[in-house]
Structure formats: C-alpha cells, structure tokens
Short mmCIF file of C-alpha atoms in Angstrom, two decimals:
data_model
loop_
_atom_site.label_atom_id
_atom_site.label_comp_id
_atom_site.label_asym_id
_atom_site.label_seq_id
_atom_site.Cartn_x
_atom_site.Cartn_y
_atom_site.Cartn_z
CA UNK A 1 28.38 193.06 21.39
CA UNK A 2 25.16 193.20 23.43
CA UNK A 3 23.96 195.75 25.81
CA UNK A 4 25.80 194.31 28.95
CA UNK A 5 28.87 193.64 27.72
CA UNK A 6 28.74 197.25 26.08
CA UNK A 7 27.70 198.75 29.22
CA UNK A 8 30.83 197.02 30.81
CA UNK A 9 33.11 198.64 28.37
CA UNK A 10 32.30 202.12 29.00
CA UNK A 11 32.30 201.31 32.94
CA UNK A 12 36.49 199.87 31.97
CA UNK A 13 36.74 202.69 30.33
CA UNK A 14 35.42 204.92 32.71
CA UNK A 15 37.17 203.64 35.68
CA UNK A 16 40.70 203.16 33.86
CA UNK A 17 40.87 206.82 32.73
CA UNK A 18 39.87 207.36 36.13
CA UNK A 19 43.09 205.68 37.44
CA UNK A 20 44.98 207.52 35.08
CA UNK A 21 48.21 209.36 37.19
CA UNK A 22 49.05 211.45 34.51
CA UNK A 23 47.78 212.86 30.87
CA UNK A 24 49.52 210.09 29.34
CA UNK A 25 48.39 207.24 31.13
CA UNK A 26 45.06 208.62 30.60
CA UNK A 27 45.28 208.87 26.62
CA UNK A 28 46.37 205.58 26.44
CA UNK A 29 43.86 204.09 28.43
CA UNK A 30 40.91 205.84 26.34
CA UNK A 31 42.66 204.87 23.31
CA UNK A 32 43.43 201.37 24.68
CA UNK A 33 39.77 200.75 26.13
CA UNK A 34 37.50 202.34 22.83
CA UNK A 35 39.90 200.00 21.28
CA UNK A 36 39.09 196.80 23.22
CA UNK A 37 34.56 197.95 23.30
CA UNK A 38 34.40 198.56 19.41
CA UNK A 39 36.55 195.52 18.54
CA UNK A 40 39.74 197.33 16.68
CA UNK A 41 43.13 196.06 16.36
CA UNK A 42 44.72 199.81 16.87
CA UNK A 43 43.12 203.25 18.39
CA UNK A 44 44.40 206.56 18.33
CA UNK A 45 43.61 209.85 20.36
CA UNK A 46 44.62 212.70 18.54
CA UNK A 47 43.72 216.57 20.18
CA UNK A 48 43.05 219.59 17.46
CA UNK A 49 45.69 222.44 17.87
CA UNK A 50 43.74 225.35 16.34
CA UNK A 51 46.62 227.52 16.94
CA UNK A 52 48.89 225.50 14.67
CA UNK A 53 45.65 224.14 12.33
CA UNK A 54 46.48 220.82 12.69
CA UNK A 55 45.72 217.06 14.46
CA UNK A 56 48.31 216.30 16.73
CA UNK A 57 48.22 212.40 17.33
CA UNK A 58 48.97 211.96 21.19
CA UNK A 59 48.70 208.20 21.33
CA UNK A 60 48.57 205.13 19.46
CA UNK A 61 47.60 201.56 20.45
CA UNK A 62 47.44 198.01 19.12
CA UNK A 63 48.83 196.96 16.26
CA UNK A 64 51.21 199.71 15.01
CA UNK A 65 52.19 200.02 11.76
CA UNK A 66 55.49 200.94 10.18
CA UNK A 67 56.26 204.45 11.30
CA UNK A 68 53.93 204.55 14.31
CA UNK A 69 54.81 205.30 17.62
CA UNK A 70 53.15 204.24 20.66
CA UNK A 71 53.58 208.15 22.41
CA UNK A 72 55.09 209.91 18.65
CA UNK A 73 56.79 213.08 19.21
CA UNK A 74 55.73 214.41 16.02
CA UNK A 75 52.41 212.81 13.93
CA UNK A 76 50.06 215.49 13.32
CA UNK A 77 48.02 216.37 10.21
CA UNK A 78 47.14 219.56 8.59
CA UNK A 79 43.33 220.54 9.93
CA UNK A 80 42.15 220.96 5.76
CA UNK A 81 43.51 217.56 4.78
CA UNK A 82 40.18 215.85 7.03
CA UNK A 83 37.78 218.83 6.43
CA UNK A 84 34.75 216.75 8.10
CA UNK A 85 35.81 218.02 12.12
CA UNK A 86 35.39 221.22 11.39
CA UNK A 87 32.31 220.71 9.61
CA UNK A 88 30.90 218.42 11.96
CA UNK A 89 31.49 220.58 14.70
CA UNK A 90 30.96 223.96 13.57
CA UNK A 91 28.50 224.00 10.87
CA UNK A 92 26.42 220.85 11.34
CA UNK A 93 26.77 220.71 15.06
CA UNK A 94 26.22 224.41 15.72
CA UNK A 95 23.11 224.47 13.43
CA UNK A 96 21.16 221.68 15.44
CA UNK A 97 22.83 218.33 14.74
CA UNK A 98 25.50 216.17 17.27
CA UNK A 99 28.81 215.52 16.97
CA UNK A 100 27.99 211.74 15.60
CA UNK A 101 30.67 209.59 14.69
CA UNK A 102 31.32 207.94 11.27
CA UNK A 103 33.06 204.80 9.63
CA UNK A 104 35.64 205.02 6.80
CA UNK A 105 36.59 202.24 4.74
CA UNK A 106 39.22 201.34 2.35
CA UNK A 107 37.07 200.71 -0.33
CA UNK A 108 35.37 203.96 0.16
CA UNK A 109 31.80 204.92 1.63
CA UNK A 110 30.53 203.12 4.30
CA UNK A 111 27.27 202.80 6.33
CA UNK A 112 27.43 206.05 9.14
CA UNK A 113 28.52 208.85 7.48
CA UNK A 114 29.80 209.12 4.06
CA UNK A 115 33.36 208.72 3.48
CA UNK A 116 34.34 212.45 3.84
CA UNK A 117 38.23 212.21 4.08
CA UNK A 118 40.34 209.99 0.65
CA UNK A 119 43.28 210.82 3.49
CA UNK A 120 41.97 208.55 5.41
CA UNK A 121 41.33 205.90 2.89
CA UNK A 122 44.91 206.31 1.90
CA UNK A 123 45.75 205.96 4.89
CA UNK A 124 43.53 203.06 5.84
CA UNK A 125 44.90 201.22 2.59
CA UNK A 126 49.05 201.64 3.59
CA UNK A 127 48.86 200.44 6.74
CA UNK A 128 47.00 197.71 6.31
CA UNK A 129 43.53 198.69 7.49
CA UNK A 130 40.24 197.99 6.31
CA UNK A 131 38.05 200.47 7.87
CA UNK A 132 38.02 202.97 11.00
CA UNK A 133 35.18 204.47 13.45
CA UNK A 134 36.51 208.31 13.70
CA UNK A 135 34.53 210.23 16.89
CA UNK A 136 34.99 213.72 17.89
CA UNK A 137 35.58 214.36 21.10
CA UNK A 138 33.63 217.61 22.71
CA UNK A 139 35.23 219.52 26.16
CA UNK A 140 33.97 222.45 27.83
CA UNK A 141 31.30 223.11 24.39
CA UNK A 142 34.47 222.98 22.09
CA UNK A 143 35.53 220.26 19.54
CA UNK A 144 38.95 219.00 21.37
CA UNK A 145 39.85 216.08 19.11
CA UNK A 146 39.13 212.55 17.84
CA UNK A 147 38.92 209.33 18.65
CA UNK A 148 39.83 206.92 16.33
CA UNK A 149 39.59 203.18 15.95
CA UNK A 150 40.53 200.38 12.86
CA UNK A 151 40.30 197.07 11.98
CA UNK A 152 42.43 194.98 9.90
CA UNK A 153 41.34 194.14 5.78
CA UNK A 154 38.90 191.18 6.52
CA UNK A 155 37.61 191.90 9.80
CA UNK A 156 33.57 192.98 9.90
CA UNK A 157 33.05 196.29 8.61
CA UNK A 158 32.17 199.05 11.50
CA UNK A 159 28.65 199.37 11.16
CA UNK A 160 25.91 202.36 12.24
CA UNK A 161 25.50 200.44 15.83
CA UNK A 162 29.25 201.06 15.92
CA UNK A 163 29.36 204.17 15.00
CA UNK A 164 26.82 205.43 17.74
CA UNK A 165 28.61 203.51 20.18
CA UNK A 166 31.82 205.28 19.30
CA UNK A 167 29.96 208.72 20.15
CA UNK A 168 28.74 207.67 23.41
CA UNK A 169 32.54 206.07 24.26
CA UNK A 170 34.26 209.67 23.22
CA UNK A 171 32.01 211.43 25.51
CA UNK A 172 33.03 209.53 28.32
CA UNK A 173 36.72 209.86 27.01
CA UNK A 174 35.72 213.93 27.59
CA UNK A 175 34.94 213.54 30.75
CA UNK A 176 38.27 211.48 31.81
CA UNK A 177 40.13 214.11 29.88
CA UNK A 178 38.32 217.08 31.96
CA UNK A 179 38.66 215.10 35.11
CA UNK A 180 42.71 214.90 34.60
CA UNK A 181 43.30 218.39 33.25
CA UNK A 182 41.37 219.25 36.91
CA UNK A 183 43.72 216.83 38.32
CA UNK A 184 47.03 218.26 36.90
CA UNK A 185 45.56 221.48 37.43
CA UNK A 186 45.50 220.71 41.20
CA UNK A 187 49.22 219.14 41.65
CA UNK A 188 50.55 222.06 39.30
CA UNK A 189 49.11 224.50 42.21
CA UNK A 190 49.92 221.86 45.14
CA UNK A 191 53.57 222.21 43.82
CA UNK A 192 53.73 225.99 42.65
CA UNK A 193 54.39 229.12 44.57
CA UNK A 194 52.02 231.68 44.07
CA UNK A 195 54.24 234.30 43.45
CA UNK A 196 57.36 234.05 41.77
CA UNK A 197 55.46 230.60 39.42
CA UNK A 198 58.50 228.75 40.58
CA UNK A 199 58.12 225.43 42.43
CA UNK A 200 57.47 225.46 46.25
CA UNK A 201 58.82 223.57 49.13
CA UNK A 202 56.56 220.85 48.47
CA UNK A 203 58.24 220.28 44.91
CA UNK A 204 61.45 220.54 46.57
CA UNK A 205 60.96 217.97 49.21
CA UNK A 206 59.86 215.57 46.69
CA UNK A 207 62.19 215.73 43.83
CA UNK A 208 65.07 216.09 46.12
CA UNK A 209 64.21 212.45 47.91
CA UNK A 210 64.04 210.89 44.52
CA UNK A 211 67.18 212.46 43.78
CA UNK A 212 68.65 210.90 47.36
CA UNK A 213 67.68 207.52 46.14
CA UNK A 214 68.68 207.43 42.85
CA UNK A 215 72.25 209.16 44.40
CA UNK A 216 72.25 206.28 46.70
CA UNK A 217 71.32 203.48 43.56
CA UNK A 218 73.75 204.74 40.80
CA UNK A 219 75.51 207.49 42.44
CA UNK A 220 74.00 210.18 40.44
CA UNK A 221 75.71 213.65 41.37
CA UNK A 222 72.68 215.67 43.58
CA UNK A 223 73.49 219.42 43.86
CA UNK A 224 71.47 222.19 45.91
CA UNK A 225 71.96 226.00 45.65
CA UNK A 226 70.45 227.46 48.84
CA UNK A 227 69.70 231.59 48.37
CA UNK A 228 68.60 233.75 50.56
CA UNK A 229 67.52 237.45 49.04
CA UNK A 230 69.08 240.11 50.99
CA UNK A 231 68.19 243.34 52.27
CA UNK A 232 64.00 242.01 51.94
CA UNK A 233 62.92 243.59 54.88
CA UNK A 234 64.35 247.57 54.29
CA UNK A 235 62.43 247.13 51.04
CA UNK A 236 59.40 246.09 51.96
CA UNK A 237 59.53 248.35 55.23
CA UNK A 238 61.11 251.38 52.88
CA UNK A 239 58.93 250.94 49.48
CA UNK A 240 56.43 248.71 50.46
CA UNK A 241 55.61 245.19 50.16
CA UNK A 242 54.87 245.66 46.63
CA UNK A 243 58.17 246.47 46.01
CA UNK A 244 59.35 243.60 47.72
CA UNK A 245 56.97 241.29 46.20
CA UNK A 246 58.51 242.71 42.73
CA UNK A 247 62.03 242.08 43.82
CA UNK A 248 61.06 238.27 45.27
CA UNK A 249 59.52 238.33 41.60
CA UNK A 250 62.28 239.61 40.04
CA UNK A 251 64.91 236.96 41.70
CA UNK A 252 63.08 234.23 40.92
CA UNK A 253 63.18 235.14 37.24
CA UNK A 254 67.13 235.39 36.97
CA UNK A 255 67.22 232.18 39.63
CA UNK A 256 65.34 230.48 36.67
CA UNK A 257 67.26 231.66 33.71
CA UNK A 258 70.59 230.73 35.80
CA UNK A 259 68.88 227.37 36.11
CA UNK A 260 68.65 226.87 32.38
CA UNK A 261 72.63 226.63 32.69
CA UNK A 262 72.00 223.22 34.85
CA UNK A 263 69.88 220.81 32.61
CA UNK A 264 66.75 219.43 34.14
CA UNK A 265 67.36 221.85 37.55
CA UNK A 266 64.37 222.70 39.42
CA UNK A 267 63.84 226.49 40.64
CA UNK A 268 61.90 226.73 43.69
CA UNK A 269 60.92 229.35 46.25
CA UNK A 270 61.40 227.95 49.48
CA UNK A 271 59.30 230.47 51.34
CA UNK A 272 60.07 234.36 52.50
CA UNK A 273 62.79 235.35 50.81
CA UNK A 274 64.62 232.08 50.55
CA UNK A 275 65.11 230.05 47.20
CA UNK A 276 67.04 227.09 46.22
CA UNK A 277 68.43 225.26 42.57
CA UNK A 278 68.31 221.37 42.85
CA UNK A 279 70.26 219.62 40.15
CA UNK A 280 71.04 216.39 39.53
CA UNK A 281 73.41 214.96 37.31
CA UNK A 282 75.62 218.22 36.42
CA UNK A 283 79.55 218.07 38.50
CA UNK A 284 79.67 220.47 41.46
CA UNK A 285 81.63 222.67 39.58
CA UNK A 286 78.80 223.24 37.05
CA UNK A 287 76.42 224.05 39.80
CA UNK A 288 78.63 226.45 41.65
CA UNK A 289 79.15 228.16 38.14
CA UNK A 290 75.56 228.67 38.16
CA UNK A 291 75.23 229.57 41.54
CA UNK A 292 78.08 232.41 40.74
CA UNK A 293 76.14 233.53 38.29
CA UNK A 294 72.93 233.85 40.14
CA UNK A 295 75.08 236.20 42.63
CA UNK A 296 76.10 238.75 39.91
CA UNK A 297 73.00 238.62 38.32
CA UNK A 298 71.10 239.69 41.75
CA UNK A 299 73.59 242.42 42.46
CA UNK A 300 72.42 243.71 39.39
CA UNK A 301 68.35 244.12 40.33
CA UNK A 302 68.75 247.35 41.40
CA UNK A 303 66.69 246.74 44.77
CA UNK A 304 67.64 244.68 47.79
CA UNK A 305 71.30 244.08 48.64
CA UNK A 306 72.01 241.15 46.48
CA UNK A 307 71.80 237.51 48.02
CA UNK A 308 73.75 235.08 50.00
CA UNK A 309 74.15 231.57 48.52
CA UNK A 310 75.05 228.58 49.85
CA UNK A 311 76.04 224.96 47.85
CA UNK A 312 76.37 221.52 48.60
CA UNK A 313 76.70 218.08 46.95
CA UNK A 314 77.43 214.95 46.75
CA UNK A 315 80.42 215.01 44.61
CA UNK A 316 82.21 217.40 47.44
CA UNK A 317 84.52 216.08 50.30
CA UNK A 318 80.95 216.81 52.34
CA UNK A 319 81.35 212.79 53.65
CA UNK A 320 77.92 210.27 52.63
CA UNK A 321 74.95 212.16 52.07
CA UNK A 322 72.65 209.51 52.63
CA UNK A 323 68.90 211.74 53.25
CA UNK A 324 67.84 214.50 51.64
CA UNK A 325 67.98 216.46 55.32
CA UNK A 326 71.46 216.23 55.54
CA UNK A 327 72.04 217.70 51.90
CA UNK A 328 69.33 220.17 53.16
CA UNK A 329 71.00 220.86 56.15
CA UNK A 330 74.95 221.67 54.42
CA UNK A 331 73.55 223.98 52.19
CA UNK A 332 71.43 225.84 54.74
CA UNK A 333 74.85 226.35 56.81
CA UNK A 334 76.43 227.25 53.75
CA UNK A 335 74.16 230.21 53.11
CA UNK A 336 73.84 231.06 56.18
CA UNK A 337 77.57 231.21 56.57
CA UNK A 338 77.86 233.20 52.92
CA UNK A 339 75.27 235.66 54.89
CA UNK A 340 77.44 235.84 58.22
CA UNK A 341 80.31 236.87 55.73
CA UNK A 342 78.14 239.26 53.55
CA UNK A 343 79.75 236.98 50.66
CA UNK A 344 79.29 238.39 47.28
CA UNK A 345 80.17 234.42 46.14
CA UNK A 346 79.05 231.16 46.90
CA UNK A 347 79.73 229.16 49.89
CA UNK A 348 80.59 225.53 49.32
CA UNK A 349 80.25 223.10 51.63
CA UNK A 350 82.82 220.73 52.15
CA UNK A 351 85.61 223.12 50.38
CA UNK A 352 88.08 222.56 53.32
CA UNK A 353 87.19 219.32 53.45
CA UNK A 354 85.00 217.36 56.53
CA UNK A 355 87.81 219.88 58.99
CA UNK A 356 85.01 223.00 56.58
CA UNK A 357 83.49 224.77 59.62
CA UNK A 358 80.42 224.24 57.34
CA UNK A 359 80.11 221.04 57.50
CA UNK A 360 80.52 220.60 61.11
CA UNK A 361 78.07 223.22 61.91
CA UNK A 362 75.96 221.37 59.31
CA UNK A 363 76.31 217.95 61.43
CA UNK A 364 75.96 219.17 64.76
CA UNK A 365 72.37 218.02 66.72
CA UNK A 366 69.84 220.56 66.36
CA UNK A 367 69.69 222.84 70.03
CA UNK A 368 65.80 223.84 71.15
CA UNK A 369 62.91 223.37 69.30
CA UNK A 370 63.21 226.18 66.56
CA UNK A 371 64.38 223.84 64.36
CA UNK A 372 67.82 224.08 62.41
CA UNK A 373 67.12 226.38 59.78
CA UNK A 374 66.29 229.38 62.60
CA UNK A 375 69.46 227.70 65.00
CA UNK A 376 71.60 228.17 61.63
CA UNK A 377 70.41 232.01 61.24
CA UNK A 378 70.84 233.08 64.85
CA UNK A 379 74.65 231.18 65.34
CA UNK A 380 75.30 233.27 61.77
CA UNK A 381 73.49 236.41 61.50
CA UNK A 382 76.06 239.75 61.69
#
C-alpha cells in the first residue's frame, strides 16, 4: 500500500470513528477500518481490565471463526497468558522505548517483534490464521488495550512496514476512543440530574416518545408513575435545604430500588420535588404494585410527609393514548388528585373508567398560560 492510499486509510478511519453514535459503533469501526488499511481478513479491539487482570475482547470483525462473536458477551483472556502488554508498556515503554506494534505468525517468529505469546500462535493455528499485527493502544498515558489484525494461511506475511503502520492506526483508534468516552460523557450529564444521579426530564421526554411509538406500532403496554415528595418545603424551611436535598436524595434511592421491580423502568427526577417511573412492557397492575410500594417505602424516610403518586397507562380504560403529553398529562392529574386527597396509595387513572374524574380533568384544554402541570396543582391543592 503506498503512502496515499495509506494516508486515506487513517483519514476512513479517522472520520468513521468520528461518526460513531455510540461506544459500539465506534469499536467496530476501528476494528473494521485497521482491518480494511493493513489488509486482514478479521480485526479485533480488545480493552485491558486491570481490575479483573484480563483482555476483554469488545469486538470482532471479518471473517469469524467458530466460536466468535461479532459483539461476544464473554471472550476475554487472562493478562499472564500474553505477557508482552505489560512488558511493552510498562517496562520497555516506561524506560525510553514506544509502544511499537509486532507480527505473530503461525509458524512462529516473525519480522517486528519476536513472537512473544505461543497463545497466540495457538490461536492463530485453530482458527485458521496465518499471522496477526497486535498494537497497543495508549489513552490518557495508560496502556488501554490492543488492536489486533490477521490474515488467512497463504496470504503475505505482515511485515515491519506493517507493523509501524499498525502503531500509527491504534493511535488514531485512541483518539476516537477519547473523543467518544467525552461524547458519552456529555449525553450521560445532558440526561442526568445532578442530584439524586437519576435521569432528568430530558431522559424522560425522550424515552417516553419512543415508548408512544412503539405503543402505537405493536401495542406495547407504556406505564408512568408520577410522585410528588411531600412536606419538601417545611423541611427545607425547618432543617435546611440540606436536609431537603438529603431527603430528595433519599427518595430517589428507594424510587430506584422500587424500579428494579419493573424490568427495564427508567427512574427520573422530574425537577423540585417531583419524580416519575416509566415502564414499558410490564401490565398496569405490575406498575401500580410498584408504585404501592414506593408509597410505603417513603412513609418510612423518616423526613417529609411521605409522597403522593399518581399512575397511568395504556392498558387502563384511560381511552387511546396516542402522544406522550396525554400519558403525561393523566398521570399528572392523578398525582395531583392523590395529593388533593392526602392519599397514602396510588391514584390510577382511568379506574372508574373514561366517567374517572381523572381522566376528564386530564382531557380538559389547558386555562391561562401557566401551563397544565401548575393549572393541575392549583384546581387540587388542599
């Protein structure tokens, strides 16, 4: 491969990491483009867990052999059974030298570095391979993994030119990887309230219009537990805000553990003292359950006066819930009516049927510009 068409390479491989939306897209396209530039039927990224001493493989690509997976759940290797990354890294590297790649082959040594590793012959030799280009990858001054490309018995032999090549390609893999984690690191804090570590609003508002549409395409069952935390302001203006931050702290952690009951449920604070569950999939029944149990639980805090919860969902005589608003909108009333009635239980929308004063107050048009979740609170409050 000459200069230009090398060059190109690491600019695709640049620029498709760089499109990456997740970790996982981003893996596989460092895997899939070192894989494409050095010439290899199959790549694989694997990241060193020092915790656990081992390589955990987080992609394959290419040609995979029996056993392989292309995202496996499970392929990692003990850290001692391929002794050369830590001697790379830490004595070689540390003492002056680079993290240089090297070339393996099933035959044994090959040009680049010596074969270190008769795992990786072994492992070259069952699956079919006749020699690999291994490269560590460096982030943030620390050995993070490997990158790690074959070719089949009969193809050319990686070579020293390959080798180097491989080194400059993992560095640019390091940057992609640093430029996602930043990138994760952003949405997770876009979509997490500062306080409690729940989701926020903005969480909310998305997962709850996928789970609209996918209510509307297969008529998934789309739940949401609406909670306000009561008695917020005596504590804060009693004890301090503090206090109250403690207790907002404190809710959200028995909020999530009543989640757990509702697989796949997303905890969220909604703002002040006002949380909500969104399920989907579980019955109603499963969700008010949880919702119950949420209620005892915050009785028992110890501060505050407990909390007022409101449910809806699709699977109760609520009439078509065709937006998220509208699901948004009966369990609001439902709280809010739980509130009114200092309700030691859940509200349900719907449980009287579309006659349930909840659900009419739910549907009415919204009066003034407050919007309906203050109109709710002032037509309810004691």
């Amino acid at each position: 491969m000459g200069e230009d068409s090398r060059l190109a390479a690491v600019v695709a491989l640049a620029q498709g990491m760089a499109a990456a939306q997740s970790s996982r897209e981003a893996w596989r396209a460092a895997a899939g483009g070192a894989c494409r530039a050095l010439g290899g039927s199959f790549a694989a990224l694997s990241m060193w867990e020092r915790e656990l001493g081992r390589l955990r493989v987080l992609v394959n690509v290419g040609e995979l052999a029996e056993g392989e997976e292309g995202f496996p759940d499970d392929e990692s290797y003990p850290v001692h059974q391929f002794a050369e990354i830590t001697e790379f890294l830490h004595e070689r590297w540390a003492g002056g030298g680079e993290p240089d790649a090297w070339v393996e082959v099933a035959e044994g040594p090959a040009e680049g570095r010596p074969g270190y590793c008769h795992q990786r012959v072994a492992a070259l030799r069952r699956r079919g391979r006749g020699c690999c280009v291994v490269a560590p990858i460096v982030l943030h001054g620390r050995a993070w993994g490997e990158l790690y490309v074959a070719r089949p018995v009969g193809a050319p032999v990686f070579g020293r030119g390959d080798a180097d090549f491989a080194t400059v390609l993992a560095a640019v893999v390091a940057a992609g990887i640093a430029q996602t984690e930043r990138l994760e690191e952003a949405r997770r804090l876009a979509f997490t309230d500062a306080l409690t570590g729940l989701a926020n609003r903005r969480a909310v508002d998305a997962r709850l219009d996928e789970a609209i549409e996918r209510h509307r395409r297969d008529g998934a069952v789309v739940s949401l537990v609406v909670c306000d935390v009561n008695g917020l302001k005596k504590v804060n203006d009693t004890l301090g805000h503090a206090v109250g931050d403690r207790l907002l702290e404190r809710f959200g952690s028995v909020l999530s553990l009543c989640g757990a009951m509702l697989p796949g449920a997303l905890a969220a604070r909604l703002g002040g003292d006002e949380f909500c569950l969104l399920s989907v999939g579980p019955s109603a029944d499963e969700v008010v359950k949880a919702a119950d149990e949420v209620c005892r639980r915050a009785v028992d805090l110890g501060i505050g006066d407990g909390v007022a919860c409101g449910v809806a969902s699709t699977e109760a005589p609520v009439g078509p819930v065709h937006s998220a608003r509208r699901l948004f909108r009966l369990a609001d009333a439902a709280q809010y009516r739980a509130k009114a009635d200092r309700s030691d239980r859940p509200v349900v929308a719907g449980r009287e049927g579309l006659d349930d004063p909840v659900v009419r107050l739910a549907d009415e048009p919204p009066r003034g510009a407050d919007g309906e979740r203050r109109r709710f609170r002032g037509r309810h409050s004691p």
